Coordinates of C-alpha atoms in Angstrom, one line a residue:
Chain A
M151 CA -33.2 -35.3 -91.9
S152 CA -33.0 -35.0 -95.5
L153 CA -35.3 -38.3 -95.6
D154 CA -38.2 -36.5 -94.2
V155 CA -37.7 -33.6 -96.6
D156 CA -37.5 -35.5 -99.6
A157 CA -40.9 -37.3 -98.6
G158 CA -42.4 -33.9 -98.1
R159 CA -41.2 -32.3 -101.3
A160 CA -42.4 -35.5 -103.3
R161 CA -45.9 -34.9 -101.9
L162 CA -46.3 -31.5 -102.7
R163 CA -45.7 -32.0 -106.3
P164 CA -48.8 -31.7 -108.3
V165 CA -50.6 -35.2 -108.8
P166 CA -52.6 -35.2 -112.0
P167 CA -56.4 -36.2 -111.4
G168 CA -58.1 -39.4 -112.0
P169 CA -58.3 -42.6 -109.8
H170 CA -56.2 -44.5 -112.1
R171 CA -53.2 -42.0 -112.1
H172 CA -53.8 -41.7 -108.7
R173 CA -52.8 -45.6 -107.7
Q174 CA -49.8 -45.8 -110.3
S175 CA -48.6 -42.6 -108.1
S176 CA -49.2 -44.3 -104.8
T177 CA -47.4 -47.4 -105.9
R178 CA -44.5 -45.1 -107.0
H179 CA -44.6 -43.6 -103.6
L180 CA -44.3 -47.0 -101.9
L181 CA -41.6 -48.3 -104.5
S182 CA -39.4 -44.9 -103.6
W183 CA -40.1 -45.2 -100.0
L184 CA -38.5 -48.6 -99.9
D185 CA -35.7 -47.7 -102.2
M186 CA -34.5 -45.1 -99.3
R187 CA -35.2 -47.3 -96.7
A188 CA -33.8 -50.6 -98.4
T189 CA -31.2 -49.4 -100.4
P190 CA -28.9 -48.3 -98.2
Y191 CA -28.8 -51.5 -96.3
L192 CA -28.3 -53.5 -99.9
F193 CA -25.4 -51.3 -100.9
V194 CA -23.4 -52.0 -97.7
S195 CA -24.6 -55.5 -97.6
P196 CA -22.0 -57.3 -99.8
Y197 CA -18.9 -55.7 -97.5
F198 CA -20.7 -57.0 -94.3
L199 CA -21.7 -60.4 -95.7
L200 CA -18.0 -61.0 -97.2
F201 CA -16.7 -59.8 -93.4
A202 CA -19.1 -62.0 -91.7
L203 CA -18.1 -64.9 -93.6
F204 CA -14.3 -64.4 -94.1
G205 CA -13.7 -62.1 -91.2
L206 CA -15.7 -62.3 -88.3
F207 CA -16.4 -66.2 -88.4
P208 CA -12.6 -67.2 -88.7
L209 CA -11.8 -64.9 -85.9
I210 CA -14.5 -66.2 -83.5
F211 CA -13.6 -70.0 -85.1
T212 CA -9.9 -69.4 -84.2
L213 CA -10.8 -68.7 -80.6
W214 CA -13.4 -72.1 -80.6
V215 CA -10.2 -74.0 -82.2
S216 CA -7.9 -72.3 -79.6
L217 CA -9.5 -74.3 -76.7
H218 CA -9.4 -77.5 -78.4
D219 CA -6.7 -80.3 -79.3
W220 CA -7.3 -80.0 -82.8
Q221 CA -5.3 -82.1 -84.9
L222 CA -5.3 -82.8 -88.4
A223 CA -6.8 -86.3 -88.4
G224 CA -10.2 -85.3 -87.1
E225 CA -9.1 -85.7 -83.2
R226 CA -10.9 -82.9 -81.4
E227 CA -11.0 -82.8 -77.9
F228 CA -11.9 -79.8 -75.8
V229 CA -9.0 -79.0 -73.5
G230 CA -10.1 -75.3 -72.2
L231 CA -7.1 -73.2 -71.9
E232 CA -4.6 -76.0 -72.0
N233 CA -3.4 -74.4 -75.4
Y234 CA -2.8 -71.1 -73.7
T235 CA -0.9 -72.3 -70.4
Q236 CA 1.3 -74.4 -72.8
L237 CA 2.2 -71.7 -74.9
L238 CA 3.1 -69.4 -72.3
A239 CA 5.6 -72.0 -71.1
D240 CA 7.1 -72.5 -74.4
T241 CA 10.4 -71.3 -74.9
K242 CA 10.1 -71.5 -79.0
F243 CA 6.9 -69.5 -78.8
W244 CA 8.4 -66.6 -76.6
N245 CA 11.8 -66.7 -78.8
S246 CA 9.6 -65.9 -81.4
V247 CA 8.0 -63.2 -79.5
L248 CA 11.3 -61.7 -78.6
N249 CA 12.6 -62.0 -82.5
T250 CA 9.1 -60.1 -83.7
V251 CA 9.8 -57.3 -80.7
G252 CA 13.5 -57.3 -81.4
I253 CA 13.2 -56.7 -85.4
F254 CA 10.1 -54.2 -84.8
V255 CA 12.2 -52.0 -82.4
L256 CA 15.5 -52.3 -84.7
A257 CA 13.2 -51.5 -87.7
T258 CA 10.9 -48.9 -86.8
V259 CA 12.4 -46.5 -84.5
P260 CA 15.2 -45.5 -87.3
Q261 CA 12.5 -45.8 -90.1
L262 CA 10.3 -43.4 -88.5
L263 CA 13.0 -40.8 -87.6
I264 CA 14.6 -41.2 -91.0
A265 CA 11.2 -40.9 -92.5
L266 CA 11.0 -37.6 -90.5
L267 CA 14.1 -36.2 -91.6
L268 CA 13.3 -36.9 -95.1
A269 CA 9.9 -35.8 -95.2
N270 CA 11.2 -32.5 -94.0
A271 CA 13.5 -32.2 -96.8
L272 CA 11.3 -33.4 -99.4
N273 CA 9.0 -30.5 -98.0
K274 CA 11.8 -27.5 -98.9
R275 CA 12.0 -25.7 -102.1
L276 CA 14.1 -27.7 -104.7
R277 CA 14.4 -28.9 -108.1
G278 CA 13.3 -31.9 -109.0
R279 CA 11.3 -32.3 -106.1
L280 CA 8.8 -34.7 -107.6
V281 CA 11.4 -37.0 -108.9
L282 CA 13.0 -37.3 -105.5
R283 CA 9.4 -37.8 -103.9
L284 CA 8.7 -40.6 -106.3
S285 CA 12.3 -42.4 -106.2
V286 CA 11.9 -42.7 -102.5
L287 CA 8.4 -44.3 -103.0
I288 CA 10.1 -47.0 -105.6
P289 CA 10.6 -49.7 -102.8
L290 CA 7.0 -49.6 -101.6
V291 CA 5.8 -50.9 -105.1
T292 CA 8.6 -53.9 -105.2
S293 CA 6.9 -56.8 -104.2
V294 CA 7.9 -58.0 -100.5
V295 CA 9.1 -61.4 -101.9
A296 CA 11.4 -59.8 -104.3
V297 CA 12.6 -57.5 -101.6
G298 CA 13.6 -60.6 -99.7
V299 CA 15.4 -62.3 -102.5
I300 CA 17.3 -59.4 -103.1
F301 CA 18.5 -58.2 -99.8
T302 CA 19.2 -62.2 -99.1
Q303 CA 21.9 -62.0 -102.0
L304 CA 23.1 -58.6 -100.6
Y305 CA 23.8 -60.2 -97.0
A306 CA 25.2 -63.4 -98.7
R307 CA 28.3 -64.6 -96.6
D308 CA 30.6 -65.2 -99.9
Y309 CA 30.0 -62.9 -102.8
G310 CA 27.4 -60.6 -101.0
L311 CA 27.8 -56.5 -101.6
V312 CA 27.5 -55.9 -98.2
N313 CA 30.3 -58.4 -96.9
W314 CA 32.2 -57.1 -100.0
L315 CA 31.9 -53.5 -98.8
L316 CA 32.7 -54.4 -95.6
G317 CA 35.6 -56.0 -96.5
A318 CA 37.1 -52.9 -98.0
F319 CA 37.1 -51.6 -94.5
G320 CA 38.9 -54.5 -93.2
V321 CA 35.7 -56.3 -91.5
E322 CA 35.9 -60.2 -91.7
P323 CA 32.9 -61.5 -93.9
I324 CA 29.7 -62.1 -91.7
H325 CA 27.2 -65.2 -91.7
W326 CA 24.2 -62.7 -91.3
Q327 CA 22.0 -65.7 -91.3
N328 CA 24.1 -67.2 -88.1
Q329 CA 23.4 -64.9 -85.2
K330 CA 20.6 -63.3 -83.6
W331 CA 21.8 -59.6 -84.1
S332 CA 23.2 -60.0 -87.5
S333 CA 19.9 -61.8 -89.0
W334 CA 17.7 -59.1 -87.0
I335 CA 19.8 -56.1 -88.5
A336 CA 19.5 -57.6 -92.0
I337 CA 15.6 -58.1 -91.8
A338 CA 15.3 -54.8 -90.3
T339 CA 17.1 -53.2 -93.2
M340 CA 14.5 -54.8 -95.6
V341 CA 12.0 -53.5 -93.3
D342 CA 13.0 -50.3 -93.7
W343 CA 14.1 -49.8 -97.1
R344 CA 10.7 -50.7 -98.0
W345 CA 8.8 -48.7 -95.8
T346 CA 10.9 -45.6 -94.8
G347 CA 9.6 -43.7 -98.4
Y348 CA 5.9 -44.6 -97.5
N349 CA 6.4 -42.9 -93.8
A350 CA 8.2 -39.9 -95.6
I351 CA 5.2 -39.3 -97.6
I352 CA 2.5 -39.8 -95.3
Y353 CA 4.6 -37.2 -92.8
L354 CA 5.0 -34.8 -95.8
A355 CA 1.3 -34.9 -96.0
G356 CA 0.7 -34.0 -92.5
M357 CA 3.6 -31.2 -92.6
Q358 CA 1.8 -29.4 -95.8
T359 CA -1.5 -29.0 -93.3
I360 CA 1.1 -26.6 -91.4
S361 CA 0.6 -23.0 -91.8
K362 CA 3.6 -21.2 -93.1
D363 CA 2.9 -18.0 -90.9
I364 CA 3.9 -20.2 -87.9
Y365 CA 7.4 -20.5 -89.6
E366 CA 7.6 -17.2 -90.7
A367 CA 6.9 -15.8 -87.0
A368 CA 9.2 -17.9 -85.3
S369 CA 11.8 -17.1 -88.0
I370 CA 11.4 -13.3 -87.0
D371 CA 12.1 -14.4 -83.4
G372 CA 15.4 -16.0 -84.5
A373 CA 14.7 -19.8 -84.4
T374 CA 16.8 -21.8 -86.2
P375 CA 15.5 -24.5 -89.0
R376 CA 16.6 -27.1 -86.5
R377 CA 14.8 -25.7 -83.7
Q378 CA 11.7 -25.0 -85.8
F379 CA 11.8 -28.8 -86.7
W380 CA 11.5 -29.8 -83.0
T381 CA 9.6 -27.2 -81.8
I382 CA 7.0 -26.7 -84.6
T383 CA 6.9 -29.7 -87.2
V384 CA 7.1 -32.4 -84.7
P385 CA 4.9 -31.8 -82.2
L386 CA 1.8 -30.5 -84.7
L387 CA 2.4 -33.8 -86.4
K388 CA 1.7 -35.7 -83.8
P389 CA -1.5 -37.1 -85.0
T390 CA 0.2 -38.4 -88.1
I391 CA 3.0 -39.9 -86.2
I392 CA 0.6 -41.7 -84.0
F393 CA -1.0 -43.2 -87.3
T394 CA 2.2 -44.4 -88.8
V395 CA 3.2 -45.8 -85.3
I396 CA 0.2 -47.9 -85.0
V397 CA 0.2 -48.8 -88.9
S398 CA 4.1 -49.9 -88.3
T399 CA 3.2 -51.9 -85.1
I400 CA 0.5 -54.0 -86.8
G401 CA 2.9 -54.4 -89.8
G402 CA 5.6 -55.3 -87.6
F403 CA 4.0 -57.6 -85.6
T404 CA 2.8 -59.7 -88.6
L405 CA 6.1 -59.8 -90.1
F406 CA 6.3 -62.9 -92.3
A407 CA 7.6 -62.7 -96.0
E408 CA 11.0 -61.3 -95.4
P409 CA 12.2 -63.5 -92.7
V410 CA 10.7 -66.7 -94.6
I411 CA 12.9 -65.7 -97.9
F412 CA 15.7 -64.7 -95.9
G413 CA 15.8 -68.5 -94.6
G414 CA 15.6 -69.9 -97.6
G415 CA 12.2 -70.6 -97.7
G416 CA 11.6 -72.4 -94.4
M417 CA 9.4 -71.6 -91.5
T418 CA 12.1 -72.4 -88.8
G419 CA 13.7 -69.0 -89.1
G420 CA 17.4 -70.3 -89.1
T421 CA 19.0 -73.4 -87.2
V422 CA 17.7 -72.7 -83.8
G423 CA 14.9 -69.9 -84.7
Q424 CA 17.2 -67.3 -84.6
F425 CA 15.0 -65.2 -86.8
Q426 CA 11.9 -66.8 -86.6
T427 CA 8.7 -64.5 -85.9
V428 CA 5.3 -65.3 -84.3
A429 CA 3.6 -65.4 -87.9
M430 CA 5.9 -68.0 -88.8
F431 CA 5.7 -69.7 -85.6
I432 CA 1.7 -70.2 -86.2
V433 CA 2.3 -71.1 -89.6
K434 CA 4.9 -74.0 -88.6
E435 CA 2.5 -75.1 -85.9
A436 CA -0.7 -75.0 -88.0
F437 CA 0.8 -76.5 -91.6
R438 CA 3.7 -78.0 -91.0
D439 CA 3.0 -79.6 -87.8
F440 CA -0.6 -79.8 -88.2
D441 CA -1.4 -78.8 -84.5
Y442 CA -4.5 -76.5 -85.3
G443 CA -5.4 -75.6 -81.8
Y444 CA -1.9 -74.5 -80.8
A445 CA -1.6 -72.3 -84.0
A446 CA -4.9 -70.9 -83.1
A447 CA -4.1 -70.2 -79.3
A448 CA -0.8 -68.5 -80.7
A449 CA -2.9 -66.3 -83.2
W450 CA -5.0 -65.0 -80.5
I451 CA -2.1 -64.4 -78.1
L452 CA -0.5 -62.6 -81.3
F453 CA -3.7 -60.2 -81.5
L454 CA -3.2 -59.3 -77.8
L455 CA 0.2 -58.8 -78.0
I456 CA -0.6 -56.2 -80.9
L457 CA -3.2 -54.6 -78.6
V458 CA -0.8 -54.1 -76.1
A459 CA 1.6 -52.9 -78.2
A460 CA -0.1 -50.9 -80.2
L461 CA -1.4 -49.1 -76.7
V462 CA 2.3 -48.5 -75.2
N463 CA 3.4 -47.3 -78.5
Y464 CA 0.5 -44.7 -78.6
A465 CA 1.2 -43.8 -74.9
I466 CA 5.1 -43.5 -75.9
T467 CA 4.3 -41.2 -78.9
R468 CA 1.5 -39.1 -77.0
G469 CA 4.4 -38.3 -74.1
L470 CA 7.1 -37.7 -76.5
G471 CA 6.1 -34.0 -77.0
R472 CA 5.0 -33.2 -73.5
S473 CA 8.2 -33.9 -71.9
R474 CA 9.5 -31.2 -74.3
Chain B
M73 CA 1.1 -29.7 -108.6
T74 CA 4.2 -28.8 -107.0
T75 CA 3.7 -25.3 -107.6
V76 CA 0.7 -25.1 -105.5
Q77 CA 2.7 -25.7 -102.5
H78 CA 4.6 -22.6 -103.1
S79 CA 1.8 -20.2 -102.4
G80 CA 1.7 -18.1 -99.5
P81 CA 5.1 -16.7 -97.7
G82 CA 7.2 -19.7 -99.7
A83 CA 6.2 -18.0 -102.7
R84 CA 7.0 -14.5 -101.9
R85 CA 10.3 -15.8 -101.2
H86 CA 10.9 -17.7 -104.1
R87 CA 10.9 -14.8 -106.1
A88 CA 12.9 -12.6 -103.8
P89 CA 15.0 -14.8 -101.6
A90 CA 14.7 -14.0 -98.3
P91 CA 17.5 -12.4 -96.3
V92 CA 16.1 -14.1 -93.2
A93 CA 18.7 -16.7 -91.5
G94 CA 16.2 -18.8 -90.2
D95 CA 14.1 -19.7 -93.5
V96 CA 13.0 -23.3 -93.0
F97 CA 11.9 -24.0 -96.8
R98 CA 15.5 -23.5 -98.1
A99 CA 17.1 -26.5 -99.0
T100 CA 20.9 -26.5 -97.7
V101 CA 23.6 -28.4 -99.6
L102 CA 23.4 -30.9 -96.8
T103 CA 19.7 -31.7 -97.8
K104 CA 20.3 -31.9 -101.1
V105 CA 23.3 -34.6 -100.5
M106 CA 20.8 -36.6 -98.0
L107 CA 18.3 -36.7 -100.7
G108 CA 20.3 -37.8 -103.6
F109 CA 21.8 -40.4 -101.3
T110 CA 18.6 -41.6 -100.2
A111 CA 17.1 -42.0 -104.0
I112 CA 20.3 -44.0 -105.0
L113 CA 19.6 -46.1 -102.1
S114 CA 15.9 -46.6 -102.7
I115 CA 16.6 -47.6 -106.7
F116 CA 20.1 -49.3 -106.5
P117 CA 18.6 -52.9 -105.1
I118 CA 16.2 -52.7 -107.9
Y119 CA 18.7 -51.5 -110.5
W120 CA 21.4 -54.3 -108.9
M121 CA 18.5 -56.9 -109.3
I122 CA 18.3 -56.3 -113.1
I123 CA 21.8 -56.1 -113.8
I124 CA 22.3 -59.5 -112.4
A125 CA 19.1 -60.7 -114.3
T126 CA 21.1 -60.0 -117.5
R127 CA 24.5 -61.7 -116.3
S128 CA 25.7 -65.0 -115.9
N129 CA 26.5 -67.2 -112.8
A130 CA 30.0 -66.7 -113.4
D131 CA 30.0 -62.9 -113.3
V132 CA 28.0 -62.9 -110.3
H133 CA 30.8 -64.6 -108.4
S134 CA 33.5 -61.8 -109.6
I135 CA 34.8 -59.7 -107.3
P136 CA 34.1 -56.8 -107.2
P137 CA 30.8 -57.3 -108.1
P138 CA 29.4 -56.5 -111.5
L139 CA 27.5 -53.1 -111.9
L140 CA 26.7 -53.0 -115.4
P141 CA 24.1 -54.9 -117.5
G142 CA 25.4 -58.4 -119.4
G143 CA 24.0 -59.9 -122.4
N144 CA 22.1 -63.0 -120.8
L145 CA 18.7 -61.8 -120.3
G146 CA 17.0 -63.5 -122.9
E147 CA 18.4 -66.9 -121.9
N148 CA 17.7 -66.2 -118.2
I149 CA 14.2 -65.3 -118.9
K150 CA 13.6 -68.7 -121.0
A151 CA 15.4 -70.7 -118.0
V152 CA 12.9 -69.4 -115.4
F153 CA 9.8 -70.3 -117.8
E154 CA 11.6 -73.7 -117.9
A155 CA 12.8 -74.0 -114.3
E156 CA 11.7 -77.6 -113.3
N157 CA 8.7 -77.4 -110.2
A158 CA 8.2 -73.7 -110.1
H159 CA 5.7 -73.4 -112.5
F160 CA 6.4 -69.7 -113.1
L161 CA 4.0 -69.0 -116.2
T162 CA 1.0 -70.8 -113.9
G163 CA 1.9 -68.3 -111.5
I164 CA 1.8 -65.2 -113.5
V165 CA -1.6 -66.3 -115.1
N166 CA -2.9 -67.2 -111.7
S167 CA -1.6 -63.8 -110.2
V168 CA -3.2 -61.8 -113.1
I169 CA -6.6 -63.6 -112.4
V170 CA -6.4 -63.1 -108.8
T171 CA -5.3 -59.6 -108.9
A172 CA -7.7 -58.5 -111.5
S173 CA -10.8 -60.0 -109.8
V174 CA -9.8 -59.0 -106.3
T175 CA -9.5 -55.5 -107.6
L176 CA -12.8 -55.1 -109.8
A177 CA -14.9 -56.6 -106.6
V178 CA -12.9 -54.5 -103.8
V179 CA -13.4 -51.4 -106.1
L180 CA -17.1 -52.1 -106.6
I181 CA -18.1 -53.2 -103.1
S182 CA -16.4 -50.4 -101.6
T183 CA -17.8 -47.7 -104.0
L184 CA -21.5 -48.9 -103.2
A185 CA -20.8 -49.2 -99.5
G186 CA -19.2 -45.9 -99.5
F187 CA -21.9 -44.0 -101.2
A188 CA -24.6 -45.5 -98.8
F189 CA -22.2 -44.3 -95.7
A190 CA -21.3 -41.1 -97.2
S191 CA -24.7 -39.7 -98.8
L192 CA -27.5 -41.7 -97.5
Q193 CA -29.3 -41.8 -94.0
F194 CA -29.9 -45.1 -92.6
R195 CA -30.5 -46.6 -89.0
G196 CA -27.3 -47.9 -87.6
R197 CA -25.2 -46.0 -89.9
N198 CA -22.4 -44.6 -87.8
V199 CA -22.3 -47.9 -85.9
L200 CA -21.5 -49.7 -88.9
L201 CA -19.2 -47.2 -90.3
L202 CA -17.4 -47.5 -86.9
S203 CA -17.4 -51.1 -87.0
V204 CA -15.5 -50.9 -90.4
V205 CA -12.8 -48.5 -89.5
L206 CA -12.4 -51.2 -86.3
T207 CA -11.8 -54.0 -88.4
M208 CA -9.1 -52.0 -89.8
M209 CA -7.1 -52.6 -87.1
V210 CA -7.4 -56.5 -86.8
P211 CA -4.8 -58.8 -88.6
L212 CA -7.5 -60.9 -89.9
Q213 CA -4.8 -62.6 -92.5
Q214 CA -3.0 -63.9 -89.7
M215 CA -5.6 -64.3 -87.0
G216 CA -8.2 -66.3 -89.2
V217 CA -5.8 -68.5 -91.3
V218 CA -6.7 -71.7 -89.5
P219 CA -10.2 -71.5 -89.7
L220 CA -10.4 -70.2 -93.3
Y221 CA -8.0 -73.0 -94.2
Q222 CA -10.6 -75.4 -92.5
M223 CA -13.2 -73.8 -94.4
M224 CA -11.6 -74.1 -98.1
V225 CA -11.0 -77.7 -97.0
T226 CA -14.5 -78.4 -96.0
L227 CA -15.7 -76.8 -99.4
G228 CA -13.1 -78.8 -101.3
W229 CA -11.7 -75.6 -102.7
T230 CA -8.3 -76.0 -101.5
N231 CA -5.9 -75.3 -104.5
T232 CA -8.3 -73.3 -106.4
L233 CA -8.1 -69.9 -107.3
Q234 CA -11.6 -68.8 -105.7
A235 CA -9.8 -69.7 -102.3
V236 CA -7.3 -67.0 -102.7
I237 CA -9.6 -64.7 -103.7
L238 CA -12.5 -64.5 -101.6
P239 CA -10.8 -63.7 -98.4
F240 CA -9.4 -60.6 -99.8
L241 CA -12.4 -59.2 -100.6
V242 CA -12.9 -57.8 -97.0
N243 CA -11.2 -54.7 -97.1
G244 CA -12.1 -52.3 -94.6
F245 CA -9.7 -49.9 -95.7
G246 CA -11.6 -49.5 -99.3
V247 CA -14.8 -48.8 -97.7
F248 CA -13.6 -46.2 -95.4
L249 CA -11.5 -44.6 -98.5
M250 CA -14.4 -44.5 -100.5
T251 CA -16.7 -43.3 -97.6
Q252 CA -14.2 -40.2 -97.3
Y253 CA -13.9 -39.6 -100.9
T254 CA -17.7 -39.8 -101.7
R255 CA -18.2 -37.4 -98.8
Q256 CA -15.6 -34.8 -100.3
A257 CA -16.6 -35.1 -103.9
V258 CA -20.5 -35.9 -104.1
P259 CA -22.3 -32.7 -102.4
R260 CA -25.4 -33.8 -100.7
E261 CA -27.5 -31.0 -102.8
L262 CA -26.4 -33.2 -105.7
V263 CA -27.8 -36.4 -104.2
E264 CA -31.1 -34.6 -103.0
A265 CA -31.6 -32.8 -106.5
A266 CA -31.5 -36.0 -108.2
R267 CA -33.8 -37.6 -105.8
V268 CA -36.4 -35.0 -106.2
D269 CA -35.9 -35.5 -110.3
G270 CA -37.2 -39.1 -109.4
A271 CA -34.2 -41.1 -109.5
S272 CA -33.7 -44.1 -107.7
T273 CA -31.0 -44.8 -105.2
A274 CA -29.2 -47.2 -107.4
R275 CA -29.4 -44.8 -110.7
I276 CA -28.0 -41.9 -108.7
W277 CA -25.1 -44.0 -107.8
W278 CA -24.5 -45.2 -111.5
N279 CA -25.4 -41.7 -112.9
V280 CA -24.2 -39.2 -110.1
V281 CA -21.7 -40.9 -107.6
V282 CA -19.7 -43.1 -110.0
P283 CA -18.4 -40.4 -112.5
A284 CA -17.9 -38.1 -109.6
V285 CA -15.8 -40.5 -107.4
R286 CA -13.6 -42.3 -110.3
P287 CA -10.2 -40.7 -109.2
G288 CA -11.0 -42.0 -105.8
M289 CA -11.7 -45.5 -107.3
A290 CA -8.3 -45.2 -109.5
V291 CA -6.4 -44.7 -106.4
L292 CA -8.3 -47.6 -104.5
S293 CA -7.5 -50.0 -107.5
I294 CA -3.9 -49.0 -107.6
Q295 CA -3.2 -49.7 -103.8
T296 CA -5.5 -53.0 -104.2
F297 CA -3.6 -54.3 -107.2
M298 CA -0.3 -53.4 -105.4
L299 CA -1.4 -55.1 -102.1
I300 CA -2.7 -58.3 -103.9
W301 CA 0.1 -58.7 -106.6
N302 CA 2.4 -58.9 -103.4
E303 CA 0.2 -61.4 -101.0
F304 CA 2.3 -64.0 -99.9
L305 CA 1.3 -65.7 -96.9
W306 CA -2.4 -66.9 -97.8
P307 CA -1.4 -68.4 -101.4
L308 CA 1.5 -70.2 -99.9
I309 CA -0.6 -72.0 -97.7
I310 CA -3.9 -72.5 -99.5
L311 CA -2.4 -73.5 -103.0
R312 CA 0.1 -76.5 -104.1
A313 CA 3.1 -76.0 -105.5
D314 CA 2.2 -76.7 -109.0
N315 CA -0.7 -73.9 -109.1
P316 CA 1.2 -71.2 -107.4
T317 CA 0.9 -67.3 -107.8
V318 CA 3.8 -65.4 -108.8
Q319 CA 5.1 -65.0 -105.2
V320 CA 4.9 -68.5 -104.4
A321 CA 6.8 -69.5 -107.5
I322 CA 9.6 -67.1 -106.4
R323 CA 9.9 -68.6 -103.4
A324 CA 10.1 -71.9 -105.0
L325 CA 12.7 -70.5 -107.5
N326 CA 14.5 -69.6 -104.9
E327 CA 14.4 -72.2 -102.6
K328 CA 15.5 -74.8 -105.3
Y329 CA 17.8 -72.9 -107.4
S330 CA 19.2 -70.4 -104.5
T331 CA 22.6 -71.4 -106.1
N332 CA 21.5 -70.2 -109.6
Y333 CA 21.7 -66.5 -108.6
V334 CA 20.7 -65.3 -112.4
L335 CA 17.7 -67.6 -112.6
V336 CA 16.1 -66.5 -109.2
F337 CA 16.9 -62.7 -110.1
A338 CA 15.4 -63.1 -113.4
G339 CA 12.5 -64.5 -112.0
T340 CA 11.9 -62.1 -109.2
A341 CA 12.8 -59.2 -111.8
L342 CA 9.9 -60.3 -114.2
S343 CA 7.8 -60.6 -111.1
I344 CA 7.9 -57.0 -110.3
I345 CA 7.3 -55.8 -113.9
P346 CA 3.6 -55.3 -113.2
L347 CA 4.4 -53.1 -110.3
L348 CA 6.9 -51.0 -112.0
L349 CA 4.3 -50.4 -114.8
V350 CA 2.1 -49.1 -112.5
F351 CA 4.4 -47.0 -110.7
V352 CA 5.5 -45.5 -113.9
F353 CA 1.9 -44.6 -115.1
F354 CA 0.7 -43.5 -111.9
G355 CA 3.5 -42.8 -109.6
R356 CA 1.9 -39.1 -109.2
Q357 CA -1.6 -40.8 -108.0
I358 CA 0.1 -43.1 -105.6
I359 CA 1.5 -40.3 -103.9
G360 CA -1.6 -38.1 -104.4
G361 CA -3.5 -40.8 -102.7
L362 CA -1.1 -41.4 -99.8
M363 CA -1.2 -37.8 -99.2
D364 CA -5.1 -37.5 -99.3
G365 CA -5.5 -40.3 -96.9
A366 CA -2.9 -39.2 -94.5
V367 CA -4.2 -36.0 -94.0
K368 CA -8.1 -36.8 -93.3
S369 CA -6.7 -39.8 -91.1

């Protein structure tokens, strides 16, 4: 332990004679001992104090609130698991879960696949590679609300660019907000537009840790670039892929701003909730209907859903390479 | 920076193009086309937003849609700031205050804790660091929103900026990033040597660690800035419409003026100017930071 080593060294230092000096140096020893022992805790304490106040306390308090009929006007009655049983039977809640999962799958699967191919392309010898890398990252620095506004106009029924383009191929104008499938696609493309480049850069980082010798050897054995991509790059990238899958799961399950803006700012997610996500459901229950207990229960179920989804996705991603 | 990756076998091939058929690092025409297409797709929506922001509403409804800038930008920007109930100027000022204070605090808190976790010995260090990493997996924003709101009501802080700022100071990612960065940038021996010279821990942090981890602090600042400038859910809940952040103001614009495309787009374009500036000046660092973080995770 470096701590003991340090103390030993300090003691070995020659101490000038004289009782007065001696007392001074032992005070200094005490101070430096205190400094070594206490300062580390002092340095980590701002984070942990703030976390206790604004992270841990709200989490536990959410659990407490979720066990009550907790209304705005002071009426607070302990109801046990009633909020949970009610939620599990609430078709509107399950509809929001279905929407969240649907948009998540629709957005994440193509997103990560395209990001993989994109990263592989960005990893090649190429002129203007930095400019290309920067340009795929531009969407990430755009605000989520801005993305929502822009894409909502792109998907507008009457003068939207998407319908105009589709019209050039003879497709009738689609009212994107109106159906489940079309609203899911529209929102999924917003998510993809913003995050594909980010994931590509993360994959690129992982690819650069793979030794070039492996590719060299594979080339000599006659493996085509495509084969090398699937048998070398993807398996060796698995830890990075798992990381992006987990991050995407958390992001996807807490999706909020895009569908809110897509619905014109409301929390209902369309006339019959065709694109209401769980996060929107929570905000609606708590801050539009002021049913805090119900919203708190939904928040805890969301957390459990994220855990389950993260585990399932982890298992799927881990299994991917093995079947090959 | 880009040439570094050519070292090794790639560099040799670069000088004398390899005859090997399976050279995976050669960009094919298809690759180039795909990359060009992706770059256009990435940039187009932002380009289009700026074009619309310079147009008039009549232009927007023309078919085919306009793809070149018009002359109405100044007028549209003026309309954004005068838009009733959107409080756009207040939104920008509030966002600047919130983003600046959160970024400063997060960087300070994370640099202190990162130094302690990376370079100091203390009981419970590993358990505490593990708990920081675990909290990164919990969506605190969505989970804690009900009690946080109640807390702010109890404190009488609804519609105040501190109510927006305080919950965002909890940032496990920042602590984790700075721990990793300090570990790599500050050798143990350096800290011990300073200690032998009689420097206190605080002094070592200020004189040895902070100068060494400055690039890490820069990356964390940029990322925190982008994250907080973009925050939508919590300000939407805790602030009233007359005292918004810029994102909440955009939503108000969008809701009230959704038929006035050019106004909404001018406001949206204004709201991403700080982000675009960060990107123009620190694009390389953003890529570098993302790539550093990813390799180690």
